[in-house]
Amino acid sequence: MTTPTQKLMVNGKDFSLDADPNMPVLWALRDILGLTGTKFGCGAGLCGACTIHVDGSPMRGCLTSLKQVQGKQVTTIEGLEAEKLKQAWLEHNVPQCGYCQAGQLMSAAALLTTTPKPTETQIVDAMSGNICRCGTYPRIKAAIQSASEA
Ligand code: FES
Ligand code: FES
């Protein structure tokens, strides 16, 4: 039996993958396309390390299958264009070990797209699904606030 071809649009480029349609997008990004910026954490939708955008909305790459993104735009940290946000991340020295940070940035960017001037509560709510074992939460919040004011 031949493996079906999956069409994948990532960071503005089209790919055809010989892969199971039920394969999580995270697997395809990291293991087939070599886009390793998106991280594997829990693999169960709990930590947010694998956050990507699908047609601009944040999704868990570990729980989203290739068949769910057929015909949709996938954006990863490698293709994220949120320059103000990235600058604020640097200015606030947000990362410690860095492992969660791609997912944090993807969630923060999605928040600022839908809510350019979020309240503190909106920031906390939007980021509540992204775990940071290093406890960089205060700096994440400060960086999002700075980016929203820039
Ligand atoms: S690896 Fe996907 S939510 Fe943790
Ligand atoms: S910076 Fe280490 S897990 Fe968040």
PDB file of C-alpha atoms and ligand atoms in Angstrom:
ATOM      1  CA  MET A   1       0.000   0.000   0.000  1.00  0.00           C
ATOM      2  CA  THR A   2       1.382   3.417  -0.894  1.00  0.00           C
ATOM      3  CA  THR A   3       1.499   6.219   1.668  1.00  0.00           C
ATOM      4  CA  PRO A   4      -0.808   9.081   0.688  1.00  0.00           C
ATOM      5  CA  THR A   5       0.754  12.415  -0.231  1.00  0.00           C
ATOM      6  CA  GLN A   6       0.045  15.211   2.218  1.00  0.00           C
ATOM      7  CA  LYS A   7       0.231  18.801   1.039  1.00  0.00           C
ATOM      8  CA  LEU A   8       1.655  21.125   3.617  1.00  0.00           C
ATOM      9  CA  MET A   9       2.045  24.902   3.411  1.00  0.00           C
ATOM     10  CA  VAL A  10       4.639  26.082   5.934  1.00  0.00           C
ATOM     11  CA  ASN A  11       5.958  29.619   6.272  1.00  0.00           C
ATOM     12  CA  GLY A  12       4.756  30.452   2.768  1.00  0.00           C
ATOM     13  CA  LYS A  13       6.289  27.397   1.065  1.00  0.00           C
ATOM     14  CA  ASP A  14       4.474  24.343  -0.317  1.00  0.00           C
ATOM     15  CA  PHE A  15       5.587  20.830   0.544  1.00  0.00           C
ATOM     16  CA  SER A  16       4.379  17.367  -0.511  1.00  0.00           C
ATOM     17  CA  LEU A  17       5.045  14.702   2.085  1.00  0.00           C
ATOM     18  CA  ASP A  18       4.702  10.951   1.824  1.00  0.00           C
ATOM     19  CA  ALA A  19       3.273  10.635   5.304  1.00  0.00           C
ATOM     20  CA  ASP A  20       0.330   9.236   7.207  1.00  0.00           C
ATOM     21  CA  PRO A  21      -2.500  11.809   7.252  1.00  0.00           C
ATOM     22  CA  ASN A  22      -2.839  11.181  10.987  1.00  0.00           C
ATOM     23  CA  MET A  23       0.777  12.118  11.670  1.00  0.00           C
ATOM     24  CA  PRO A  24       0.979  15.094  14.046  1.00  0.00           C
ATOM     25  CA  VAL A  25       2.177  18.236  12.293  1.00  0.00           C
ATOM     26  CA  LEU A  26       4.897  18.542  14.935  1.00  0.00           C
ATOM     27  CA  TRP A  27       6.451  15.268  13.749  1.00  0.00           C
ATOM     28  CA  ALA A  28       6.384  16.390  10.116  1.00  0.00           C
ATOM     29  CA  LEU A  29       7.891  19.782  10.910  1.00  0.00           C
ATOM     30  CA  ARG A  30      10.725  18.454  13.011  1.00  0.00           C
ATOM     31  CA  ASP A  31      11.513  15.035  11.551  1.00  0.00           C
ATOM     32  CA  ILE A  32      10.705  15.490   7.865  1.00  0.00           C
ATOM     33  CA  LEU A  33      11.147  19.195   7.156  1.00  0.00           C
ATOM     34  CA  GLY A  34      13.929  19.800   9.701  1.00  0.00           C
ATOM     35  CA  LEU A  35      12.134  22.777  11.261  1.00  0.00           C
ATOM     36  CA  THR A  36      13.239  22.056  14.801  1.00  0.00           C
ATOM     37  CA  GLY A  37      12.388  25.443  16.309  1.00  0.00           C
ATOM     38  CA  THR A  38       8.995  24.061  17.322  1.00  0.00           C
ATOM     39  CA  LYS A  39       9.604  21.914  20.373  1.00  0.00           C
ATOM     40  CA  PHE A  40       8.288  18.598  21.628  1.00  0.00           C
ATOM     41  CA  GLY A  41       7.425  18.833  25.304  1.00  0.00           C
ATOM     42  CA  CYS A  42       4.612  16.699  26.657  1.00  0.00           C
ATOM     43  CA  GLY A  43       3.182  15.396  23.381  1.00  0.00           C
ATOM     44  CA  ALA A  44      -0.242  15.542  24.989  1.00  0.00           C
ATOM     45  CA  GLY A  45      -1.485  19.085  24.496  1.00  0.00           C
ATOM     46  CA  LEU A  46      -0.532  20.235  27.982  1.00  0.00           C
ATOM     47  CA  CYS A  47       2.606  22.358  27.768  1.00  0.00           C
ATOM     48  CA  GLY A  48       2.390  24.566  24.663  1.00  0.00           C
ATOM     49  CA  ALA A  49       6.006  23.984  23.577  1.00  0.00           C
ATOM     50  CA  CYS A  50       4.729  22.841  20.172  1.00  0.00           C
ATOM     51  CA  THR A  51       2.529  25.887  19.478  1.00  0.00           C
ATOM     52  CA  ILE A  52       2.227  26.793  15.799  1.00  0.00           C
ATOM     53  CA  HIS A  53      -0.211  29.012  13.905  1.00  0.00           C
ATOM     54  CA  VAL A  54      -2.752  27.464  11.556  1.00  0.00           C
ATOM     55  CA  ASP A  55      -4.334  30.180   9.439  1.00  0.00           C
ATOM     56  CA  GLY A  56      -3.130  32.596  12.127  1.00  0.00           C
ATOM     57  CA  SER A  57      -4.607  30.821  15.143  1.00  0.00           C
ATOM     58  CA  PRO A  58      -2.453  29.140  17.780  1.00  0.00           C
ATOM     59  CA  MET A  59      -2.684  25.337  17.691  1.00  0.00           C
ATOM     60  CA  ARG A  60      -0.889  22.461  19.387  1.00  0.00           C
ATOM     61  CA  GLY A  61       1.392  20.873  16.798  1.00  0.00           C
ATOM     62  CA  CYS A  62       1.452  17.636  18.777  1.00  0.00           C
ATOM     63  CA  LEU A  63      -2.338  17.266  18.609  1.00  0.00           C
ATOM     64  CA  THR A  64      -2.939  18.597  15.094  1.00  0.00           C
ATOM     65  CA  SER A  65      -2.762  16.045  12.294  1.00  0.00           C
ATOM     66  CA  LEU A  66      -1.532  16.611   8.769  1.00  0.00           C
ATOM     67  CA  LYS A  67      -5.039  16.018   7.434  1.00  0.00           C
ATOM     68  CA  GLN A  68      -6.347  18.852   9.629  1.00  0.00           C
ATOM     69  CA  VAL A  69      -4.037  21.381   7.982  1.00  0.00           C
ATOM     70  CA  GLN A  70      -4.642  20.432   4.346  1.00  0.00           C
ATOM     71  CA  GLY A  71      -5.116  23.690   2.417  1.00  0.00           C
ATOM     72  CA  LYS A  72      -4.226  25.819   5.442  1.00  0.00           C
ATOM     73  CA  GLN A  73      -1.263  28.076   6.192  1.00  0.00           C
ATOM     74  CA  VAL A  74       1.038  26.763   8.897  1.00  0.00           C
ATOM     75  CA  THR A  75       3.441  29.214  10.512  1.00  0.00           C
ATOM     76  CA  THR A  76       6.269  28.136  12.778  1.00  0.00           C
ATOM     77  CA  ILE A  77       8.714  30.121  14.869  1.00  0.00           C
ATOM     78  CA  GLU A  78      11.069  30.108  11.872  1.00  0.00           C
ATOM     79  CA  GLY A  79       8.497  32.078   9.863  1.00  0.00           C
ATOM     80  CA  LEU A  80       7.123  34.318  12.597  1.00  0.00           C
ATOM     81  CA  GLU A  81       7.323  37.973  11.581  1.00  0.00           C
ATOM     82  CA  ALA A  82       6.432  39.634  14.898  1.00  0.00           C
ATOM     83  CA  GLU A  83       9.485  41.915  15.009  1.00  0.00           C
ATOM     84  CA  LYS A  84       8.252  44.197  17.813  1.00  0.00           C
ATOM     85  CA  LEU A  85       7.511  41.191  19.966  1.00  0.00           C
ATOM     86  CA  LYS A  86      10.877  39.579  19.283  1.00  0.00           C
ATOM     87  CA  GLN A  87      12.602  42.869  20.117  1.00  0.00           C
ATOM     88  CA  ALA A  88      10.689  43.128  23.405  1.00  0.00           C
ATOM     89  CA  TRP A  89      11.687  39.530  24.210  1.00  0.00           C
ATOM     90  CA  LEU A  90      15.339  40.503  23.805  1.00  0.00           C
ATOM     91  CA  GLU A  91      14.993  43.725  25.790  1.00  0.00           C
ATOM     92  CA  HIS A  92      13.399  41.866  28.704  1.00  0.00           C
ATOM     93  CA  ASN A  93      15.896  38.964  28.519  1.00  0.00           C
ATOM     94  CA  VAL A  94      12.935  36.606  28.624  1.00  0.00           C
ATOM     95  CA  PRO A  95      14.475  33.165  27.938  1.00  0.00           C
ATOM     96  CA  GLN A  96      16.337  31.087  30.479  1.00  0.00           C
ATOM     97  CA  CYS A  97      16.884  27.553  29.148  1.00  0.00           C
ATOM     98  CA  GLY A  98      14.835  28.556  26.102  1.00  0.00           C
ATOM     99  CA  TYR A  99      12.979  25.293  25.598  1.00  0.00           C
ATOM    100  CA  CYS A 100       9.460  26.705  25.943  1.00  0.00           C
ATOM    101  CA  GLN A 101      10.182  30.003  24.258  1.00  0.00           C
ATOM    102  CA  ALA A 102       9.170  29.264  20.676  1.00  0.00           C
ATOM    103  CA  GLY A 103       5.757  28.220  21.918  1.00  0.00           C
ATOM    104  CA  GLN A 104       5.541  31.265  24.171  1.00  0.00           C
ATOM    105  CA  LEU A 105       6.322  33.595  21.286  1.00  0.00           C
ATOM    106  CA  MET A 106       3.801  31.924  19.001  1.00  0.00           C
ATOM    107  CA  SER A 107       1.049  32.274  21.600  1.00  0.00           C
ATOM    108  CA  ALA A 108       2.015  35.863  22.381  1.00  0.00           C
ATOM    109  CA  ALA A 109       2.072  36.802  18.686  1.00  0.00           C
ATOM    110  CA  ALA A 110      -1.376  35.299  18.157  1.00  0.00           C
ATOM    111  CA  LEU A 111      -2.677  37.285  21.129  1.00  0.00           C
ATOM    112  CA  LEU A 112      -1.311  40.588  19.807  1.00  0.00           C
ATOM    113  CA  THR A 113      -2.791  39.909  16.377  1.00  0.00           C
ATOM    114  CA  THR A 114      -6.312  39.525  17.746  1.00  0.00           C
ATOM    115  CA  THR A 115      -5.869  41.902  20.717  1.00  0.00           C
ATOM    116  CA  PRO A 116      -3.204  44.540  19.999  1.00  0.00           C
ATOM    117  CA  LYS A 117      -3.606  46.203  23.427  1.00  0.00           C
ATOM    118  CA  PRO A 118      -4.324  43.348  25.830  1.00  0.00           C
ATOM    119  CA  THR A 119      -5.043  43.884  29.499  1.00  0.00           C
ATOM    120  CA  GLU A 120      -2.969  42.047  32.074  1.00  0.00           C
ATOM    121  CA  THR A 121      -5.817  39.574  32.540  1.00  0.00           C
ATOM    122  CA  GLN A 122      -6.040  38.955  28.799  1.00  0.00           C
ATOM    123  CA  ILE A 123      -2.290  38.311  28.671  1.00  0.00           C
ATOM    124  CA  VAL A 124      -2.426  35.876  31.573  1.00  0.00           C
ATOM    125  CA  ASP A 125      -5.432  34.090  30.058  1.00  0.00           C
ATOM    126  CA  ALA A 126      -3.918  33.860  26.580  1.00  0.00           C
ATOM    127  CA  MET A 127      -0.602  32.553  27.913  1.00  0.00           C
ATOM    128  CA  SER A 128      -2.028  30.167  30.492  1.00  0.00           C
ATOM    129  CA  GLY A 129      -1.588  27.144  28.214  1.00  0.00           C
ATOM    130  CA  ASN A 130       2.157  27.682  27.836  1.00  0.00           C
ATOM    131  CA  ILE A 131       4.229  26.216  30.634  1.00  0.00           C
ATOM    132  CA  CYS A 132       7.715  27.488  31.487  1.00  0.00           C
ATOM    133  CA  ARG A 133       9.653  25.288  33.868  1.00  0.00           C
ATOM    134  CA  CYS A 134      12.164  28.113  34.368  1.00  0.00           C
ATOM    135  CA  GLY A 135       9.443  30.464  35.603  1.00  0.00           C
ATOM    136  CA  THR A 136       9.945  33.274  33.104  1.00  0.00           C
ATOM    137  CA  TYR A 137       6.274  34.276  33.387  1.00  0.00           C
ATOM    138  CA  PRO A 138       6.859  37.809  34.776  1.00  0.00           C
ATOM    139  CA  ARG A 139       9.265  38.612  31.952  1.00  0.00           C
ATOM    140  CA  ILE A 140       6.950  37.110  29.329  1.00  0.00           C
ATOM    141  CA  LYS A 141       4.139  39.331  30.591  1.00  0.00           C
ATOM    142  CA  ALA A 142       6.377  42.413  30.657  1.00  0.00           C
ATOM    143  CA  ALA A 143       7.619  41.753  27.117  1.00  0.00           C
ATOM    144  CA  ILE A 144       4.091  41.384  25.775  1.00  0.00           C
ATOM    145  CA  GLN A 145       3.088  44.614  27.515  1.00  0.00           C
ATOM    146  CA  SER A 146       6.101  46.429  26.012  1.00  0.00           C
ATOM    147  CA  ALA A 147       5.373  45.113  22.522  1.00  0.00           C
ATOM    148  CA  SER A 148       1.753  46.188  22.810  1.00  0.00           C
ATOM    149  CA  GLU A 149       2.831  49.711  23.726  1.00  0.00           C
ATOM    150  CA  ALA A 150       5.563  50.014  21.079  1.00  0.00           C
TER     151      ALA A 150
HETATM  152  S1  FES B   1       4.260  19.090  23.144  1.00  0.00           S
HETATM  153 FE1  FES B   1       2.364  19.787  22.415  1.00  0.00          FE
HETATM  154  S2  FES B   1       1.381  20.682  24.133  1.00  0.00           S
HETATM  155 FE2  FES B   1       3.208  19.798  24.944  1.00  0.00          FE
HETATM  156  S1  FES B   2      12.794  29.219  29.561  1.00  0.00           S
HETATM  157 FE1  FES B   2      13.166  27.226  30.324  1.00  0.00          FE
HETATM  158  S2  FES B   2      11.242  26.220  30.162  1.00  0.00           S
HETATM  159 FE2  FES B   2      10.813  28.283  29.721  1.00  0.00          FE
END
